[in-house]
Amino acid sequence: MVERVSTGIPGLDEMIEGGYKKNNTILLVGGCGSGKSTMAMQYLVYGAQHGEPGIYVTFEEQIKEIKENMGRHKWDLGKLEDEGTLKLLRIDPQVVMNIVREEYGAIVDAINSLKAKRVVIDSVTSIEAMLEGEHNRRQWVLRLVDWLQKMGVTTVLISESEQDPTKYSRHGVMEFVVDGVVVLYNIRRGKTRVRALEILKMRGTDQMTSLVPYIISEGIQLQPRQMIFGDFGQE
Ligand SMILES: Nc1ncnc2c1ncn2[C@@H]1O[C@H](COP(=O)(O)OP(=O)(O)OP(=O)(O)O)[C@@H](O)[C@H]1O
Ligand SMILES: [Mg+2]
């Protein structure tokens, strides 16, 4: 029996046989403001509240700002950190490259000290920007995915894309290496935009294939009923 890890998003687990497969690496793709960081944090907060501590690694945003913004969703990240079930780390992307080569650094320490089961890297786009050459990039991604699996964590890697992407990572390689791909769309419809989530790939999983609308309000909230009344899933 395959062990599954809850996504923390109400309704999403049911779309993928109960959650992400344990120890898998999932690519969470979306345009700017599509809710990638929110969805990834919701995954960690759920874990923190259910005995699966998590690490959030960011390269760009200030921790203070992340805590403030995520506070809007009624998540008290500071409290979870005090309880030792969550850790937010802001590091130089160069460090991540070293970790995968030499296996040391702040992420390893954090995983070990929290006995973390969940990891989020926000975002891998920053790292991809530093790698040159197709072979080099593919090797790096393979090493990262192997290493995360060896560490015994289930990981969400955030990838920045267009609002309606044709490539799901900067060079179109990561999506083939990871175990699953979740896409957040924010598509223009006349004068408004419609948000929708798609499970693009989930290895070893009988996944639901239609796009599901969602809103961002106290986290990511799927709106599956909208599909019946709207036409988003029809295209
Ligand atoms: N309290 C809230 N209620 C409704 N929508 C919100 C709320 N807080 C944030 N949002 C929406 O969420 C978006 C930002 O979400 P998030 O930071 O998770 O996106 P992202 O995909 O990580 O963005 P980026 O590409 O900038 O990293 C905002 O642009 C806003 O539309
Ligand atoms: Mg973000």
Tab-separated table of C-alpha atoms and ligand atoms in Angstrom:
chain	number	residue	atom	x	y	z
A	1	MET	CA	0.000	0.000	0.000
A	2	VAL	CA	1.455	3.348	-1.083
A	3	GLU	CA	1.668	5.908	1.704
A	4	ARG	CA	0.117	9.266	0.821
A	5	VAL	CA	0.839	12.726	2.200
A	6	SER	CA	-2.084	15.151	2.456
A	7	THR	CA	-1.819	18.280	0.311
A	8	GLY	CA	-3.596	20.302	3.010
A	9	ILE	CA	-5.990	21.681	0.372
A	10	PRO	CA	-9.578	20.570	1.057
A	11	GLY	CA	-10.800	18.468	-1.874
A	12	LEU	CA	-7.421	18.093	-3.582
A	13	ASP	CA	-6.417	14.815	-1.920
A	14	GLU	CA	-9.556	13.185	-3.319
A	15	MET	CA	-8.390	14.118	-6.826
A	16	ILE	CA	-5.123	12.192	-6.437
A	17	GLU	CA	-5.956	9.025	-4.480
A	18	GLY	CA	-5.443	10.609	-1.069
A	19	GLY	CA	-2.469	12.935	-1.538
A	20	TYR	CA	1.073	13.097	-2.892
A	21	LYS	CA	2.997	9.829	-2.743
A	22	LYS	CA	5.318	9.829	0.250
A	23	ASN	CA	8.905	10.910	-0.608
A	24	ASN	CA	7.852	12.212	-4.011
A	25	THR	CA	8.842	15.572	-5.452
A	26	ILE	CA	6.065	17.704	-6.906
A	27	LEU	CA	6.515	20.735	-9.147
A	28	LEU	CA	4.000	23.494	-8.346
A	29	VAL	CA	3.816	25.766	-11.376
A	30	GLY	CA	2.091	29.105	-11.912
A	31	GLY	CA	2.323	32.706	-13.046
A	32	CYS	CA	2.990	35.644	-10.752
A	33	GLY	CA	0.352	36.023	-8.065
A	34	SER	CA	-1.318	32.724	-8.924
A	35	GLY	CA	-1.042	31.494	-5.324
A	36	LYS	CA	2.016	29.218	-5.500
A	37	SER	CA	3.531	30.348	-2.207
A	38	THR	CA	0.120	30.249	-0.512
A	39	MET	CA	-0.596	26.701	-1.662
A	40	ALA	CA	2.889	25.541	-0.659
A	41	MET	CA	2.581	27.136	2.770
A	42	GLN	CA	-0.850	25.551	3.249
A	43	TYR	CA	0.832	22.183	2.626
A	44	LEU	CA	3.393	22.914	5.350
A	45	VAL	CA	0.904	24.369	7.834
A	46	TYR	CA	-1.301	21.290	7.488
A	47	GLY	CA	1.719	19.068	8.060
A	48	ALA	CA	2.850	21.125	11.060
A	49	GLN	CA	-0.590	20.664	12.618
A	50	HIS	CA	-0.660	16.924	11.896
A	51	GLY	CA	2.687	15.650	13.155
A	52	GLU	CA	4.677	16.207	9.949
A	53	PRO	CA	7.061	19.137	10.467
A	54	GLY	CA	8.150	21.131	7.443
A	55	ILE	CA	10.820	23.460	6.085
A	56	TYR	CA	10.101	26.429	3.784
A	57	VAL	CA	13.151	27.536	1.820
A	58	THR	CA	13.009	30.905	0.097
A	59	PHE	CA	15.644	32.736	-1.915
A	60	GLU	CA	14.016	36.066	-2.479
A	61	GLU	CA	11.266	37.084	-0.075
A	62	GLN	CA	12.029	38.323	3.433
A	63	ILE	CA	10.870	35.993	6.198
A	64	LYS	CA	9.168	38.873	8.011
A	65	GLU	CA	7.131	39.695	4.923
A	66	ILE	CA	6.201	36.077	4.310
A	67	LYS	CA	4.938	35.808	7.894
A	68	GLU	CA	2.936	39.000	7.528
A	69	ASN	CA	1.394	38.014	4.181
A	70	MET	CA	0.602	34.473	5.267
A	71	GLY	CA	-0.942	35.876	8.457
A	72	ARG	CA	-3.760	37.072	6.175
A	73	HIS	CA	-4.741	33.438	5.799
A	74	LYS	CA	-4.930	33.136	9.612
A	75	TRP	CA	-1.747	31.086	9.762
A	76	ASP	CA	0.434	31.924	12.725
A	77	LEU	CA	3.766	30.826	11.304
A	78	GLY	CA	5.704	32.278	14.250
A	79	LYS	CA	3.767	30.053	16.634
A	80	LEU	CA	4.429	26.957	14.513
A	81	GLU	CA	8.120	27.864	14.476
A	82	ASP	CA	8.096	28.212	18.276
A	83	GLU	CA	6.483	24.788	18.526
A	84	GLY	CA	9.232	23.350	16.321
A	85	THR	CA	6.884	22.111	13.590
A	86	LEU	CA	7.841	24.664	10.921
A	87	LYS	CA	10.986	26.490	9.903
A	88	LEU	CA	11.332	29.293	7.380
A	89	LEU	CA	14.791	29.596	5.847
A	90	ARG	CA	16.002	32.368	3.582
A	91	ILE	CA	19.204	31.353	1.857
A	92	ASP	CA	21.458	32.097	-1.063
A	93	PRO	CA	20.545	29.838	-4.014
A	94	GLN	CA	24.241	29.013	-4.327
A	95	VAL	CA	23.934	27.121	-1.030
A	96	VAL	CA	21.353	24.769	-2.494
A	97	MET	CA	23.679	23.912	-5.337
A	98	ASN	CA	26.322	23.007	-2.753
A	99	ILE	CA	23.949	20.951	-0.676
A	100	VAL	CA	23.132	18.681	-3.518
A	101	ARG	CA	26.805	18.264	-4.317
A	102	GLU	CA	28.171	17.892	-0.819
A	103	GLU	CA	25.204	17.322	1.461
A	104	TYR	CA	25.598	19.924	4.114
A	105	GLY	CA	24.175	23.245	5.070
A	106	ALA	CA	21.234	24.959	6.609
A	107	ILE	CA	18.577	22.788	4.942
A	108	VAL	CA	20.092	19.549	6.197
A	109	ASP	CA	20.398	20.969	9.709
A	110	ALA	CA	16.783	22.155	9.625
A	111	ILE	CA	15.475	18.813	8.315
A	112	ASN	CA	17.395	16.926	10.998
A	113	SER	CA	16.551	19.198	13.903
A	114	LEU	CA	12.817	19.285	13.138
A	115	LYS	CA	12.705	15.690	11.888
A	116	ALA	CA	10.989	17.309	8.929
A	117	LYS	CA	8.789	15.277	6.612
A	118	ARG	CA	7.847	18.095	4.241
A	119	VAL	CA	9.967	20.583	2.304
A	120	VAL	CA	9.066	23.523	0.059
A	121	ILE	CA	11.604	25.292	-2.157
A	122	ASP	CA	10.350	28.708	-3.339
A	123	SER	CA	11.455	28.837	-6.093
A	124	VAL	CA	13.602	26.540	-8.221
A	125	THR	CA	13.428	29.139	-10.989
A	126	SER	CA	16.104	31.123	-9.131
A	127	ILE	CA	18.409	28.095	-9.186
A	128	GLU	CA	17.732	27.169	-12.791
A	129	ALA	CA	18.764	30.688	-13.754
A	130	MET	CA	22.252	29.929	-12.437
A	131	LEU	CA	22.771	26.673	-14.324
A	132	GLU	CA	24.204	26.511	-17.795
A	133	GLY	CA	23.754	23.762	-20.349
A	134	GLU	CA	20.993	21.193	-20.759
A	135	HIS	CA	23.064	18.276	-19.407
A	136	ASN	CA	24.164	20.222	-16.362
A	137	ARG	CA	20.612	21.319	-15.586
A	138	ARG	CA	19.158	17.835	-15.946
A	139	GLN	CA	21.891	16.359	-13.740
A	140	TRP	CA	21.264	18.990	-11.109
A	141	VAL	CA	17.517	18.324	-11.017
A	142	LEU	CA	18.058	14.560	-10.867
A	143	ARG	CA	20.496	14.965	-7.979
A	144	LEU	CA	18.113	17.277	-6.127
A	145	VAL	CA	15.170	14.878	-6.498
A	146	ASP	CA	17.316	11.883	-5.420
A	147	TRP	CA	18.713	13.763	-2.478
A	148	LEU	CA	15.281	14.894	-1.242
A	149	GLN	CA	14.056	11.316	-1.475
A	150	LYS	CA	17.056	10.090	0.494
A	151	MET	CA	16.320	12.700	3.172
A	152	GLY	CA	12.885	11.081	3.556
A	153	VAL	CA	10.880	14.219	2.761
A	154	THR	CA	7.952	14.891	0.451
A	155	THR	CA	8.744	18.053	-1.455
A	156	VAL	CA	6.947	20.832	-3.307
A	157	LEU	CA	9.246	22.724	-5.687
A	158	ILE	CA	7.787	26.016	-6.883
A	159	SER	CA	8.312	26.941	-10.530
A	160	GLU	CA	7.531	30.356	-11.991
A	161	SER	CA	5.841	30.360	-15.388
A	162	GLU	CA	3.560	32.276	-17.723
A	163	GLN	CA	-0.107	32.526	-16.619
A	164	ASP	CA	-1.006	29.914	-19.252
A	165	PRO	CA	2.279	28.062	-19.609
A	166	THR	CA	3.546	25.906	-22.432
A	167	LYS	CA	6.732	25.173	-20.460
A	168	TYR	CA	6.443	24.331	-16.785
A	169	SER	CA	9.964	25.276	-15.777
A	170	ARG	CA	12.485	27.740	-17.125
A	171	HIS	CA	14.078	25.281	-19.528
A	172	GLY	CA	11.304	22.708	-19.808
A	173	VAL	CA	13.294	19.954	-18.073
A	174	MET	CA	12.132	19.771	-14.443
A	175	GLU	CA	8.593	18.740	-15.319
A	176	PHE	CA	9.951	15.513	-16.836
A	177	VAL	CA	12.163	14.648	-13.877
A	178	VAL	CA	9.760	15.242	-10.966
A	179	ASP	CA	7.036	12.805	-9.885
A	180	GLY	CA	4.131	15.207	-10.188
A	181	VAL	CA	3.170	18.535	-11.699
A	182	VAL	CA	0.396	20.809	-10.366
A	183	VAL	CA	-0.409	23.947	-12.373
A	184	LEU	CA	-2.151	27.083	-11.083
A	185	TYR	CA	-3.725	29.088	-13.905
A	186	ASN	CA	-4.887	32.678	-13.668
A	187	ILE	CA	-6.528	33.184	-17.016
A	188	ARG	CA	-8.076	36.339	-18.341
A	189	ARG	CA	-11.779	36.147	-19.138
A	190	GLY	CA	-12.974	39.484	-20.520
A	191	LYS	CA	-12.555	41.970	-17.707
A	192	THR	CA	-11.735	39.433	-15.003
A	193	ARG	CA	-9.380	36.545	-14.389
A	194	VAL	CA	-10.347	33.031	-13.441
A	195	ARG	CA	-8.139	30.914	-11.216
A	196	ALA	CA	-8.015	27.163	-11.837
A	197	LEU	CA	-5.869	24.260	-10.675
A	198	GLU	CA	-4.827	21.308	-12.807
A	199	ILE	CA	-3.098	18.061	-11.898
A	200	LEU	CA	-0.954	17.793	-15.006
A	201	LYS	CA	0.927	14.677	-13.955
A	202	MET	CA	1.050	12.453	-10.885
A	203	ARG	CA	3.101	9.303	-11.392
A	204	GLY	CA	1.518	6.105	-10.117
A	205	THR	CA	-1.761	7.867	-9.441
A	206	ASP	CA	-5.196	7.724	-10.992
A	207	GLN	CA	-5.544	11.489	-11.173
A	208	MET	CA	-8.520	13.679	-11.933
A	209	THR	CA	-7.882	15.443	-15.223
A	210	SER	CA	-10.260	18.397	-15.301
A	211	LEU	CA	-9.312	21.911	-14.238
A	212	VAL	CA	-10.831	22.949	-10.915
A	213	PRO	CA	-11.540	26.625	-10.176
A	214	TYR	CA	-10.249	27.999	-6.865
A	215	ILE	CA	-10.219	31.198	-4.885
A	216	ILE	CA	-7.572	32.538	-2.529
A	217	SER	CA	-9.219	33.292	0.797
A	218	GLU	CA	-7.867	31.796	3.999
A	219	GLY	CA	-5.626	29.690	1.789
A	220	ILE	CA	-6.448	27.991	-1.483
A	221	GLN	CA	-10.107	26.964	-1.619
A	222	LEU	CA	-11.167	24.726	-4.495
A	223	GLN	CA	-14.556	25.497	-6.004
A	224	PRO	CA	-15.400	22.250	-7.801
A	225	ARG	CA	-19.087	23.144	-8.166
A	226	GLN	CA	-18.113	26.082	-10.362
A	227	MET	CA	-17.207	23.601	-13.055
A	228	ILE	CA	-20.817	22.565	-13.388
A	229	PHE	CA	-22.078	26.121	-13.815
A	230	GLY	CA	-19.131	27.651	-15.603
A	231	ASP	CA	-17.333	26.653	-18.755
A	232	PHE	CA	-13.763	26.741	-17.526
A	233	GLY	CA	-13.256	23.020	-17.700
A	234	GLN	CA	-14.759	22.770	-21.172
A	235	GLU	CA	-11.929	24.300	-23.167
B	1	LIG	N1	-6.313	37.506	2.037
B	1	LIG	C1	-6.407	37.333	0.717
B	1	LIG	N2	-7.604	37.243	0.141
B	1	LIG	C2	-7.717	37.069	-1.184
B	1	LIG	N3	-6.678	36.961	-2.022
B	1	LIG	C3	-5.473	37.053	-1.482
B	1	LIG	C4	-5.268	37.237	-0.100
B	1	LIG	N4	-3.968	37.264	0.118
B	1	LIG	C5	-3.383	37.126	-1.085
B	1	LIG	N5	-4.284	36.998	-2.043
B	1	LIG	C6	-4.033	36.796	-3.479
B	1	LIG	O1	-2.938	35.921	-3.570
B	1	LIG	C7	-1.972	36.439	-4.470
B	1	LIG	C8	-0.562	36.139	-3.993
B	1	LIG	O2	-0.465	34.796	-3.647
B	1	LIG	P1	0.966	34.120	-3.606
B	1	LIG	O3	1.959	35.037	-3.004
B	1	LIG	O4	0.780	32.793	-3.002
B	1	LIG	O5	1.234	33.974	-5.164
B	1	LIG	P2	2.559	33.498	-5.892
B	1	LIG	O6	2.114	32.700	-7.054
B	1	LIG	O7	3.471	32.884	-4.911
B	1	LIG	O8	3.147	34.909	-6.370
B	1	LIG	P3	4.659	35.280	-6.813
B	1	LIG	O9	4.774	34.856	-8.225
B	1	LIG	O10	4.698	36.761	-6.666
B	1	LIG	O11	5.589	34.571	-5.914
B	1	LIG	C9	-2.201	37.908	-4.482
B	1	LIG	O12	-1.833	38.460	-5.734
B	1	LIG	C10	-3.674	38.047	-4.205
B	1	LIG	O13	-4.380	38.030	-5.427
B	2	MG	MG	5.451	33.331	-4.357
